[in-house]
mmCIF file of C-alpha atoms in Angstrom:
data_model
loop_
_atom_site.group_PDB
_atom_site.id
_atom_site.type_symbol
_atom_site.label_atom_id
_atom_site.label_comp_id
_atom_site.label_asym_id
_atom_site.label_seq_id
_atom_site.Cartn_x
_atom_site.Cartn_y
_atom_site.Cartn_z
ATOM 1 C CA UNK A 1 38.397 285.510 119.220
ATOM 2 C CA UNK A 2 38.160 286.420 115.386
ATOM 3 C CA UNK A 3 34.686 286.681 114.123
ATOM 4 C CA UNK A 4 33.323 285.548 110.902
ATOM 5 C CA UNK A 5 32.250 288.498 108.459
ATOM 6 C CA UNK A 6 29.978 288.588 105.645
ATOM 7 C CA UNK A 7 32.676 287.120 103.374
ATOM 8 C CA UNK A 8 32.660 283.751 105.373
ATOM 9 C CA UNK A 9 36.446 284.630 106.325
ATOM 10 C CA UNK A 10 38.016 284.959 109.567
ATOM 11 C CA UNK A 11 41.197 286.599 110.454
ATOM 12 C CA UNK A 12 42.805 283.234 111.072
ATOM 13 C CA UNK A 13 41.988 282.098 107.684
ATOM 14 C CA UNK A 14 43.006 285.225 105.835
ATOM 15 C CA UNK A 15 46.266 284.938 107.694
ATOM 16 C CA UNK A 16 46.653 281.207 106.593
ATOM 17 C CA UNK A 17 46.022 282.221 103.105
ATOM 18 C CA UNK A 18 48.447 284.830 103.115
ATOM 19 C CA UNK A 19 51.157 282.757 104.694
ATOM 20 C CA UNK A 20 50.706 280.356 101.874
ATOM 21 C CA UNK A 21 50.928 283.003 99.323
ATOM 22 C CA UNK A 22 54.176 284.358 100.854
ATOM 23 C CA UNK A 23 55.781 280.816 101.168
ATOM 24 C CA UNK A 24 54.982 280.242 97.563
ATOM 25 C CA UNK A 25 56.786 283.341 96.651
ATOM 26 C CA UNK A 26 59.799 282.555 98.302
ATOM 27 C CA UNK A 27 59.900 279.103 96.886
ATOM 28 C CA UNK A 28 59.680 280.385 93.514
ATOM 29 C CA UNK A 29 62.326 283.172 94.321
ATOM 30 C CA UNK A 30 64.785 280.392 94.612
ATOM 31 C CA UNK A 31 66.843 282.465 97.239
ATOM 32 C CA UNK A 32 66.788 285.751 95.301
ATOM 33 C CA UNK A 33 63.705 287.408 96.731
ATOM 34 C CA UNK A 34 62.987 290.168 99.599
ATOM 35 C CA UNK A 35 60.174 291.376 101.635
ATOM 36 C CA UNK A 36 59.924 294.365 99.449
ATOM 37 C CA UNK A 37 59.820 291.923 96.229
ATOM 38 C CA UNK A 38 56.948 290.014 97.684
ATOM 39 C CA UNK A 39 54.831 292.687 98.543
ATOM 40 C CA UNK A 40 55.088 294.172 95.192
ATOM 41 C CA UNK A 41 54.358 290.915 93.605
ATOM 42 C CA UNK A 42 51.226 290.069 95.763
ATOM 43 C CA UNK A 43 49.989 293.580 96.369
ATOM 44 C CA UNK A 44 50.022 293.389 99.944
ATOM 45 C CA UNK A 45 51.853 296.160 102.315
ATOM 46 C CA UNK A 46 55.424 295.672 103.262
ATOM 47 C CA UNK A 47 54.417 295.684 107.155
ATOM 48 C CA UNK A 48 51.837 292.561 106.427
ATOM 49 C CA UNK A 49 54.547 290.721 104.346
ATOM 50 C CA UNK A 50 57.354 291.499 107.093
ATOM 51 C CA UNK A 51 54.980 290.010 109.903
ATOM 52 C CA UNK A 52 54.223 287.051 107.859
ATOM 53 C CA UNK A 53 57.950 286.387 107.060
ATOM 54 C CA UNK A 54 58.846 286.758 110.521
ATOM 55 C CA UNK A 55 56.385 283.924 111.367
ATOM 56 C CA UNK A 56 57.680 281.778 108.651
ATOM 57 C CA UNK A 57 61.338 282.249 109.901
ATOM 58 C CA UNK A 58 60.170 281.512 113.590
ATOM 59 C CA UNK A 59 58.544 278.384 112.168
ATOM 60 C CA UNK A 60 61.547 277.208 110.742
ATOM 61 C CA UNK A 61 60.299 277.327 107.132
ATOM 62 C CA UNK A 62 62.239 280.271 105.762
ATOM 63 C CA UNK A 63 65.613 281.459 106.204
ATOM 64 C CA UNK A 64 67.047 285.098 105.954
ATOM 65 C CA UNK A 65 70.229 285.604 103.837
ATOM 66 C CA UNK A 66 72.850 288.418 104.085
ATOM 67 C CA UNK A 67 71.555 291.768 103.411
ATOM 68 C CA UNK A 68 72.343 293.131 100.025
ATOM 69 C CA UNK A 69 72.636 296.857 99.418
ATOM 70 C CA UNK A 70 70.703 298.485 96.750
ATOM 71 C CA UNK A 71 70.715 301.773 94.911
ATOM 72 C CA UNK A 72 68.452 303.206 97.545
ATOM 73 C CA UNK A 73 66.597 302.662 100.677
ATOM 74 C CA UNK A 74 67.660 299.837 103.171
ATOM 75 C CA UNK A 75 69.693 296.841 102.130
ATOM 76 C CA UNK A 76 67.271 294.194 100.962
ATOM 77 C CA UNK A 77 67.450 290.549 102.956
ATOM 78 C CA UNK A 78 67.049 287.725 100.465
ATOM 79 C CA UNK A 79 64.580 284.954 101.704
ATOM 80 C CA UNK A 80 64.971 281.422 100.916
ATOM 81 C CA UNK A 81 63.214 278.118 102.117
ATOM 82 C CA UNK A 82 65.026 276.828 105.189
ATOM 83 C CA UNK A 83 66.773 273.472 104.383
ATOM 84 C CA UNK A 84 66.639 270.471 106.498
ATOM 85 C CA UNK A 85 64.014 271.376 108.900
ATOM 86 C CA UNK A 86 61.109 269.982 107.193
ATOM 87 C CA UNK A 87 61.271 266.549 105.290
ATOM 88 C CA UNK A 88 59.404 264.034 103.856
ATOM 89 C CA UNK A 89 59.668 260.455 102.859
ATOM 90 C CA UNK A 90 59.356 259.714 98.965
ATOM 91 C CA UNK A 91 59.019 255.974 97.840
ATOM 92 C CA UNK A 92 58.894 254.170 94.729
ATOM 93 C CA UNK A 93 57.979 250.589 94.039
ATOM 94 C CA UNK A 94 58.604 249.742 90.334
ATOM 95 C CA UNK A 95 58.810 246.278 88.545
ATOM 96 C CA UNK A 96 62.656 245.699 89.452
ATOM 97 C CA UNK A 97 63.129 247.936 92.187
ATOM 98 C CA UNK A 98 62.221 249.797 95.654
ATOM 99 C CA UNK A 99 63.648 253.124 96.272
ATOM 100 C CA UNK A 100 63.292 255.429 99.532
ATOM 101 C CA UNK A 101 64.272 258.942 99.741
ATOM 102 C CA UNK A 102 64.123 261.910 102.065
ATOM 103 C CA UNK A 103 63.527 265.230 100.453
ATOM 104 C CA UNK A 104 63.145 268.652 102.361
ATOM 105 C CA UNK A 105 61.124 271.577 101.776
ATOM 106 C CA UNK A 106 63.809 273.395 99.737
ATOM 107 C CA UNK A 107 63.737 270.354 97.425
ATOM 108 C CA UNK A 108 67.141 268.725 98.385
ATOM 109 C CA UNK A 109 67.655 265.253 98.456
ATOM 110 C CA UNK A 110 68.740 264.371 102.039
ATOM 111 C CA UNK A 111 69.464 260.542 101.608
ATOM 112 C CA UNK A 112 68.322 257.817 99.364
ATOM 113 C CA UNK A 113 68.215 253.917 99.545
ATOM 114 C CA UNK A 114 67.566 251.765 96.314
ATOM 115 C CA UNK A 115 67.079 247.812 96.215
ATOM 116 C CA UNK A 116 66.775 245.700 93.156
ATOM 117 C CA UNK A 117 64.242 243.148 93.456
ATOM 118 C CA UNK A 118 61.552 241.345 90.988
ATOM 119 C CA UNK A 119 58.590 242.697 92.697
ATOM 120 C CA UNK A 120 56.079 240.618 90.973
ATOM 121 C CA UNK A 121 57.810 237.362 92.724
ATOM 122 C CA UNK A 122 57.822 238.486 96.170
ATOM 123 C CA UNK A 123 54.241 239.737 96.317
ATOM 124 C CA UNK A 124 52.678 242.870 98.161
ATOM 125 C CA UNK A 125 53.252 242.221 101.651
ATOM 126 C CA UNK A 126 56.836 241.403 101.301
ATOM 127 C CA UNK A 127 57.512 244.369 99.008
ATOM 128 C CA UNK A 128 56.132 246.676 101.405
ATOM 129 C CA UNK A 129 57.992 244.927 104.452
ATOM 130 C CA UNK A 130 61.227 245.635 102.475
ATOM 131 C CA UNK A 131 60.209 249.102 101.422
ATOM 132 C CA UNK A 132 59.606 250.105 105.167
ATOM 133 C CA UNK A 133 63.135 248.860 105.729
ATOM 134 C CA UNK A 134 64.674 250.661 103.458
ATOM 135 C CA UNK A 135 62.639 253.688 104.362
ATOM 136 C CA UNK A 136 63.943 253.237 107.764
ATOM 137 C CA UNK A 137 67.548 253.550 106.557
ATOM 138 C CA UNK A 138 67.009 256.797 104.850
ATOM 139 C CA UNK A 139 65.063 258.375 107.435
ATOM 140 C CA UNK A 140 68.042 257.545 109.694
ATOM 141 C CA UNK A 141 70.280 260.009 107.785
ATOM 142 C CA UNK A 142 67.841 262.923 108.042
ATOM 143 C CA UNK A 143 68.689 265.824 110.599
ATOM 144 C CA UNK A 144 67.542 264.622 114.041
ATOM 145 C CA UNK A 145 65.562 267.938 114.597
ATOM 146 C CA UNK A 146 63.821 267.899 111.209
ATOM 147 C CA UNK A 147 59.886 267.281 111.498
ATOM 148 C CA UNK A 148 58.625 264.640 109.159
ATOM 149 C CA UNK A 149 55.613 265.478 107.075
ATOM 150 C CA UNK A 150 54.559 262.180 105.789
ATOM 151 C CA UNK A 151 55.129 259.605 103.140
ATOM 152 C CA UNK A 152 54.045 259.113 99.425
ATOM 153 C CA UNK A 153 54.562 256.148 97.566
ATOM 154 C CA UNK A 154 54.877 256.210 93.727
ATOM 155 C CA UNK A 155 53.579 253.225 91.474
ATOM 156 C CA UNK A 156 53.209 252.672 87.973
ATOM 157 C CA UNK A 157 49.386 252.419 87.639
ATOM 158 C CA UNK A 158 46.109 254.085 88.355
ATOM 159 C CA UNK A 159 45.502 255.014 91.958
ATOM 160 C CA UNK A 160 42.328 256.147 93.562
ATOM 161 C CA UNK A 161 41.449 259.625 94.764
ATOM 162 C CA UNK A 162 41.913 258.580 98.187
ATOM 163 C CA UNK A 163 45.484 257.580 97.599
ATOM 164 C CA UNK A 164 44.761 253.899 99.127
ATOM 165 C CA UNK A 165 43.850 251.578 96.559
ATOM 166 C CA UNK A 166 45.881 250.720 93.322
ATOM 167 C CA UNK A 167 43.116 250.187 90.647
ATOM 168 C CA UNK A 168 45.140 249.080 87.729
ATOM 169 C CA UNK A 169 48.889 248.252 87.597
ATOM 170 C CA UNK A 170 49.343 245.897 84.595
ATOM 171 C CA UNK A 171 53.233 245.851 84.960
ATOM 172 C CA UNK A 172 53.108 245.056 88.791
ATOM 173 C CA UNK A 173 49.908 242.838 88.788
ATOM 174 C CA UNK A 174 48.735 244.857 91.884
ATOM 175 C CA UNK A 175 45.052 245.618 90.486
ATOM 176 C CA UNK A 176 42.733 246.322 93.288
ATOM 177 C CA UNK A 177 45.150 245.770 96.184
ATOM 178 C CA UNK A 178 45.694 248.110 98.930
ATOM 179 C CA UNK A 179 49.644 248.499 99.905
ATOM 180 C CA UNK A 180 49.079 250.882 102.453
ATOM 181 C CA UNK A 181 47.498 248.026 104.602
ATOM 182 C CA UNK A 182 50.888 246.347 104.710
ATOM 183 C CA UNK A 183 52.907 249.425 105.437
ATOM 184 C CA UNK A 184 54.400 249.600 108.816
ATOM 185 C CA UNK A 185 56.801 252.235 109.764
ATOM 186 C CA UNK A 186 56.947 254.184 113.076
ATOM 187 C CA UNK A 187 58.987 257.260 113.897
ATOM 188 C CA UNK A 188 59.447 259.243 117.263
ATOM 189 C CA UNK A 189 56.105 260.633 116.386
ATOM 190 C CA UNK A 190 54.154 257.306 115.958
ATOM 191 C CA UNK A 191 53.082 255.615 112.882
ATOM 192 C CA UNK A 192 53.836 257.426 109.573
ATOM 193 C CA UNK A 193 50.993 257.688 107.373
ATOM 194 C CA UNK A 194 51.460 256.544 103.759
ATOM 195 C CA UNK A 195 49.539 257.682 100.606
ATOM 196 C CA UNK A 196 50.203 256.311 97.202
ATOM 197 C CA UNK A 197 50.286 258.213 93.789
ATOM 198 C CA UNK A 198 51.079 257.510 90.073
ATOM 199 C CA UNK A 199 54.822 257.543 89.627
ATOM 200 C CA UNK A 200 54.959 259.704 86.431
ATOM 201 C CA UNK A 201 52.920 262.236 88.180
ATOM 202 C CA UNK A 202 55.175 262.168 90.766
ATOM 203 C CA UNK A 203 58.095 262.291 88.434
ATOM 204 C CA UNK A 204 56.818 265.401 86.624
ATOM 205 C CA UNK A 205 56.690 267.371 90.089
ATOM 206 C CA UNK A 206 60.459 267.366 89.759
ATOM 207 C CA UNK A 207 60.302 268.573 86.030
ATOM 208 C CA UNK A 208 57.996 271.288 87.523
ATOM 209 C CA UNK A 209 60.587 272.156 90.130
ATOM 210 C CA UNK A 210 63.102 272.605 87.679
ATOM 211 C CA UNK A 211 61.063 274.526 85.183
ATOM 212 C CA UNK A 212 57.984 276.315 87.182
ATOM 213 C CA UNK A 213 55.085 277.339 85.452
ATOM 214 C CA UNK A 214 55.907 275.428 82.306
ATOM 215 C CA UNK A 215 53.444 273.737 79.988
ATOM 216 C CA UNK A 216 54.549 270.383 78.507
ATOM 217 C CA UNK A 217 53.921 266.802 77.432
ATOM 218 C CA UNK A 218 56.240 264.739 79.482
ATOM 219 C CA UNK A 219 56.593 261.180 78.092
ATOM 220 C CA UNK A 220 59.109 258.570 79.693
ATOM 221 C CA UNK A 221 59.526 255.017 79.581
ATOM 222 C CA UNK A 222 61.014 251.798 81.135
ATOM 223 C CA UNK A 223 58.976 248.598 81.034
ATOM 224 C CA UNK A 224 56.228 250.558 79.777
ATOM 225 C CA UNK A 225 55.329 254.225 78.808
ATOM 226 C CA UNK A 226 54.305 256.893 81.286
ATOM 227 C CA UNK A 227 53.186 260.207 80.650
ATOM 228 C CA UNK A 228 52.014 263.667 82.289
ATOM 229 C CA UNK A 229 50.747 266.959 81.088
ATOM 230 C CA UNK A 230 51.491 270.140 82.695
ATOM 231 C CA UNK A 231 49.327 273.328 82.086
ATOM 232 C CA UNK A 232 50.895 276.473 83.291
ATOM 233 C CA UNK A 233 52.813 274.701 85.933
ATOM 234 C CA UNK A 234 49.672 272.444 87.084
ATOM 235 C CA UNK A 235 49.705 268.924 86.517
ATOM 236 C CA UNK A 236 46.591 267.660 84.342
ATOM 237 C CA UNK A 237 45.381 264.763 86.271
ATOM 238 C CA UNK A 238 41.696 264.790 85.677
ATOM 239 C CA UNK A 239 38.726 264.759 88.218
ATOM 240 C CA UNK A 240 39.815 261.210 89.049
ATOM 241 C CA UNK A 241 43.386 261.551 89.048
ATOM 242 C CA UNK A 242 43.538 259.150 85.879
ATOM 243 C CA UNK A 243 44.350 261.850 83.058
ATOM 244 C CA UNK A 244 47.540 261.541 80.737
ATOM 245 C CA UNK A 245 47.846 257.759 80.324
ATOM 246 C CA UNK A 246 49.344 258.313 76.862
ATOM 247 C CA UNK A 247 50.753 254.861 76.910
ATOM 248 C CA UNK A 248 47.411 253.189 76.503
ATOM 249 C CA UNK A 249 46.218 255.162 73.604
ATOM 250 C CA UNK A 250 45.687 252.916 70.617
ATOM 251 C CA UNK A 251 48.147 253.302 67.990
ATOM 252 C CA UNK A 252 47.388 249.938 65.988
ATOM 253 C CA UNK A 253 44.073 248.636 66.188
ATOM 254 C CA UNK A 254 45.447 245.213 64.680
ATOM 255 C CA UNK A 255 48.764 245.089 66.970
ATOM 256 C CA UNK A 256 49.383 242.984 69.940
ATOM 257 C CA UNK A 257 47.576 242.769 73.096
ATOM 258 C CA UNK A 258 48.812 245.013 75.860
ATOM 259 C CA UNK A 259 48.966 244.044 79.566
ATOM 260 C CA UNK A 260 46.158 246.593 80.236
ATOM 261 C CA UNK A 261 44.064 243.997 78.152
ATOM 262 C CA UNK A 262 43.404 246.507 75.233
ATOM 263 C CA UNK A 263 45.129 246.033 71.886
ATOM 264 C CA UNK A 264 47.637 248.069 70.022
ATOM 265 C CA UNK A 265 48.570 250.417 72.798
ATOM 266 C CA UNK A 266 51.591 252.824 72.487
ATOM 267 C CA UNK A 267 53.219 250.682 75.126
ATOM 268 C CA UNK A 268 53.061 247.631 73.150
ATOM 269 C CA UNK A 269 55.181 249.401 70.160
ATOM 270 C CA UNK A 270 57.252 251.806 72.332
ATOM 271 C CA UNK A 271 57.599 250.453 75.599
ATOM 272 C CA UNK A 272 61.290 248.948 76.566
ATOM 273 C CA UNK A 273 60.337 245.346 76.744
ATOM 274 C CA UNK A 274 58.415 245.601 73.542
ATOM 275 C CA UNK A 275 61.055 247.343 71.807
ATOM 276 C CA UNK A 276 64.058 245.218 72.730
ATOM 277 C CA UNK A 277 61.791 242.075 72.011
ATOM 278 C CA UNK A 278 61.322 242.890 68.599
ATOM 279 C CA UNK A 279 64.802 244.350 67.888
ATOM 280 C CA UNK A 280 66.363 241.039 69.516
ATOM 281 C CA UNK A 281 68.510 243.066 72.020
ATOM 282 C CA UNK A 282 69.114 242.321 75.702
ATOM 283 C CA UNK A 283 69.130 245.745 76.903
ATOM 284 C CA UNK A 284 69.010 249.482 75.840
ATOM 285 C CA UNK A 285 72.835 249.668 75.600
ATOM 286 C CA UNK A 286 72.910 246.704 73.040
ATOM 287 C CA UNK A 287 70.065 248.226 71.104
ATOM 288 C CA UNK A 288 71.736 251.692 71.103
ATOM 289 C CA UNK A 289 75.023 250.207 69.781
ATOM 290 C CA UNK A 290 72.920 248.334 67.189
ATOM 291 C CA UNK A 291 71.666 251.583 65.791
ATOM 292 C CA UNK A 292 75.103 253.083 65.821
ATOM 293 C CA UNK A 293 76.364 250.206 63.873
ATOM 294 C CA UNK A 294 73.485 250.433 61.375
ATOM 295 C CA UNK A 295 71.964 247.118 61.945
ATOM 296 C CA UNK A 296 68.834 246.974 59.919
ATOM 297 C CA UNK A 297 66.400 245.295 62.495
ATOM 298 C CA UNK A 298 67.095 248.078 65.035
ATOM 299 C CA UNK A 299 66.602 250.742 62.353
ATOM 300 C CA UNK A 300 63.094 248.999 61.393
ATOM 301 C CA UNK A 301 62.006 249.241 65.027
ATOM 302 C CA UNK A 302 63.051 252.703 65.323
ATOM 303 C CA UNK A 303 60.776 253.452 62.413
ATOM 304 C CA UNK A 304 58.079 251.861 64.146
ATOM 305 C CA UNK A 305 58.605 253.760 67.243
ATOM 306 C CA UNK A 306 58.871 257.157 65.546
ATOM 307 C CA UNK A 307 55.372 256.524 63.652
ATOM 308 C CA UNK A 308 53.567 255.058 66.852
ATOM 309 C CA UNK A 309 55.056 258.128 68.882
ATOM 310 C CA UNK A 310 54.089 260.549 66.284
ATOM 311 C CA UNK A 311 50.269 259.159 66.441
ATOM 312 C CA UNK A 312 50.136 259.466 69.915
ATOM 313 C CA UNK A 313 52.080 262.662 70.607
ATOM 314 C CA UNK A 314 50.262 264.287 67.655
ATOM 315 C CA UNK A 315 46.815 263.462 68.827
ATOM 316 C CA UNK A 316 47.572 264.713 72.389
ATOM 317 C CA UNK A 317 49.019 268.151 71.067
ATOM 318 C CA UNK A 318 45.729 268.744 68.993
ATOM 319 C CA UNK A 319 43.915 268.051 72.170
ATOM 320 C CA UNK A 320 45.750 269.970 74.882
ATOM 321 C CA UNK A 321 47.646 272.587 72.760
ATOM 322 C CA UNK A 322 50.986 272.654 74.409
ATOM 323 C CA UNK A 323 54.432 273.101 72.273
ATOM 324 C CA UNK A 324 57.027 271.389 74.265
ATOM 325 C CA UNK A 325 57.430 267.727 74.375
ATOM 326 C CA UNK A 326 59.722 266.268 76.860
ATOM 327 C CA UNK A 327 61.301 262.632 76.526
ATOM 328 C CA UNK A 328 62.626 260.922 79.397
ATOM 329 C CA UNK A 329 63.709 257.229 80.335
ATOM 330 C CA UNK A 330 64.870 255.079 77.375
ATOM 331 C CA UNK A 331 62.895 257.526 74.979
ATOM 332 C CA UNK A 332 65.653 259.951 76.054
ATOM 333 C CA UNK A 333 68.294 257.846 75.299
ATOM 334 C CA UNK A 334 66.773 257.375 71.658
ATOM 335 C CA UNK A 335 66.506 261.165 70.909
ATOM 336 C CA UNK A 336 69.609 261.597 68.816
ATOM 337 C CA UNK A 337 68.173 259.068 66.299
ATOM 338 C CA UNK A 338 64.329 260.163 66.755
ATOM 339 C CA UNK A 339 64.223 263.734 67.467
ATOM 340 C CA UNK A 340 64.386 265.110 63.902
ATOM 341 C CA UNK A 341 62.202 262.462 62.335
ATOM 342 C CA UNK A 342 59.398 262.438 65.232
ATOM 343 C CA UNK A 343 59.380 266.467 64.907
ATOM 344 C CA UNK A 344 58.327 265.985 61.027
ATOM 345 C CA UNK A 345 55.854 263.084 62.248
ATOM 346 C CA UNK A 346 54.283 265.262 64.759
ATOM 347 C CA UNK A 347 54.395 268.338 62.456
ATOM 348 C CA UNK A 348 52.323 266.350 59.881
ATOM 349 C CA UNK A 349 49.744 265.332 62.530
ATOM 350 C CA UNK A 350 49.127 268.824 64.459
ATOM 351 C CA UNK A 351 46.696 271.184 62.901
ATOM 352 C CA UNK A 352 48.408 274.000 64.196
ATOM 353 C CA UNK A 353 51.995 273.005 63.637
ATOM 354 C CA UNK A 354 52.597 275.628 60.703
ATOM 355 C CA UNK A 355 51.789 278.404 63.328
ATOM 356 C CA UNK A 356 53.904 277.497 66.320
ATOM 357 C CA UNK A 357 57.033 275.568 66.830
ATOM 358 C CA UNK A 358 56.908 272.127 68.564
ATOM 359 C CA UNK A 359 60.113 271.625 70.783
ATOM 360 C CA UNK A 360 61.372 268.264 71.579
ATOM 361 C CA UNK A 361 63.842 268.070 74.435
ATOM 362 C CA UNK A 362 65.078 265.390 76.999
ATOM 363 C CA UNK A 363 64.802 265.051 80.594
ATOM 364 C CA UNK A 364 67.849 263.908 82.428
ATOM 365 C CA UNK A 365 66.524 260.789 83.757
ATOM 366 C CA UNK A 366 67.982 260.401 87.435
ATOM 367 C CA UNK A 367 66.679 257.068 88.740
ATOM 368 C CA UNK A 368 65.208 258.923 91.753
ATOM 369 C CA UNK A 369 62.656 261.229 89.808
ATOM 370 C CA UNK A 370 59.647 259.303 90.926
ATOM 371 C CA UNK A 371 60.798 258.979 94.359
ATOM 372 C CA UNK A 372 61.711 262.271 94.871
ATOM 373 C CA UNK A 373 58.756 263.670 93.244
ATOM 374 C CA UNK A 374 56.722 261.573 95.594
ATOM 375 C CA UNK A 375 58.415 263.335 98.586
ATOM 376 C CA UNK A 376 57.722 266.714 96.844
ATOM 377 C CA UNK A 377 54.089 265.508 96.794
ATOM 378 C CA UNK A 378 53.987 265.013 100.503
ATOM 379 C CA UNK A 379 55.386 268.252 101.373
ATOM 380 C CA UNK A 380 52.410 269.959 99.720
ATOM 381 C CA UNK A 381 51.052 269.559 103.245
ATOM 382 C CA UNK A 382 53.233 272.409 104.194
ATOM 383 C CA UNK A 383 53.136 274.513 101.347
ATOM 384 C CA UNK A 384 49.383 274.238 101.314
ATOM 385 C CA UNK A 385 48.790 275.174 104.761
ATOM 386 C CA UNK A 386 52.039 276.474 106.431
ATOM 387 C CA UNK A 387 50.113 277.995 109.378
ATOM 388 C CA UNK A 388 49.576 274.772 110.864
ATOM 389 C CA UNK A 389 53.296 273.771 110.859
ATOM 390 C CA UNK A 390 54.576 277.208 112.237
ATOM 391 C CA UNK A 391 52.161 277.658 114.892
ATOM 392 C CA UNK A 392 53.457 275.235 117.437
ATOM 393 C CA UNK A 393 56.752 276.762 117.106
ATOM 394 C CA UNK A 394 55.411 280.354 117.569
ATOM 395 C CA UNK A 395 55.353 281.695 120.914
ATOM 396 C CA UNK A 396 52.268 284.222 121.000
#
């Protein structure tokens, strides 16, 4: 049995930490990293890394590729996260839809099921019942030998740290409710636990998967406006998990009342419903067509959107010092009309803008981003503690 040393560490805890580090290096390597590469990156001996990799392979978390000959020494064997062996259930409930996805540790979408529904009209219990139904459909498409890590549900609102209670969700009307109490889904291993999370934080995880280590302000919108902040690849969520609510920053103290109860929130000017109402258009396609045709009302609404975004984004950049702004949802659709003018608006409001370029880009808005990000969030149980997932499969 391992004994606790002066540092308070045991052999088991050191091994667990090293497995986490090695698995992380393989994940970042995207199939192009070898044992020698990892040893150099982490400052470990090659023999230590080799033993850890062997365990991750036996534990079905890592796969070995075909050896590649180098200039000298033995051919390097590329390592990658093994697809399809460990999966999670990533879910989303939004104002007009239910989504269920199955995601594996390699970040692949295994299956997805969507249902269009007016969630406010059916209530929490019925929404969760229907969600469990489509979740079961999605899980039926997962590999039969895959291990299911758990489930995370992405919701548009503030969630408590325990991931059980919706604190504020103005667009859903679920304030103070516990949707997990109405969750009932059983797999071969028993009841599948559920945790809830903010939908934009989940969506941002998919952006980080594509651009690991990046710092950015991500702003996306549908009914309302959501945002997330990444600093060097880590989401800025705050001590309670409530940070980055840019949609509820005041941009007009004399404006209209927001669904959250405050007056003049960014969401009341830039949110899709608010924008379309002022423009007199039924949907974004019609509004974009009106802009293209030179409609004056559509142009006036765009002016208001640009000023409001400039106020909110400029203030945020002054606070957090990031130079990348990523637009998604209907804001991404508006990028051809607003990017250049928004850049000027932000430049005038950011103190340091003369000394560093502020880049405004769009994020391809696959409708599954929030649900897939929820699945990635659930898989953190494996990446944070791979030892507990491989030990049952290793014959010692």
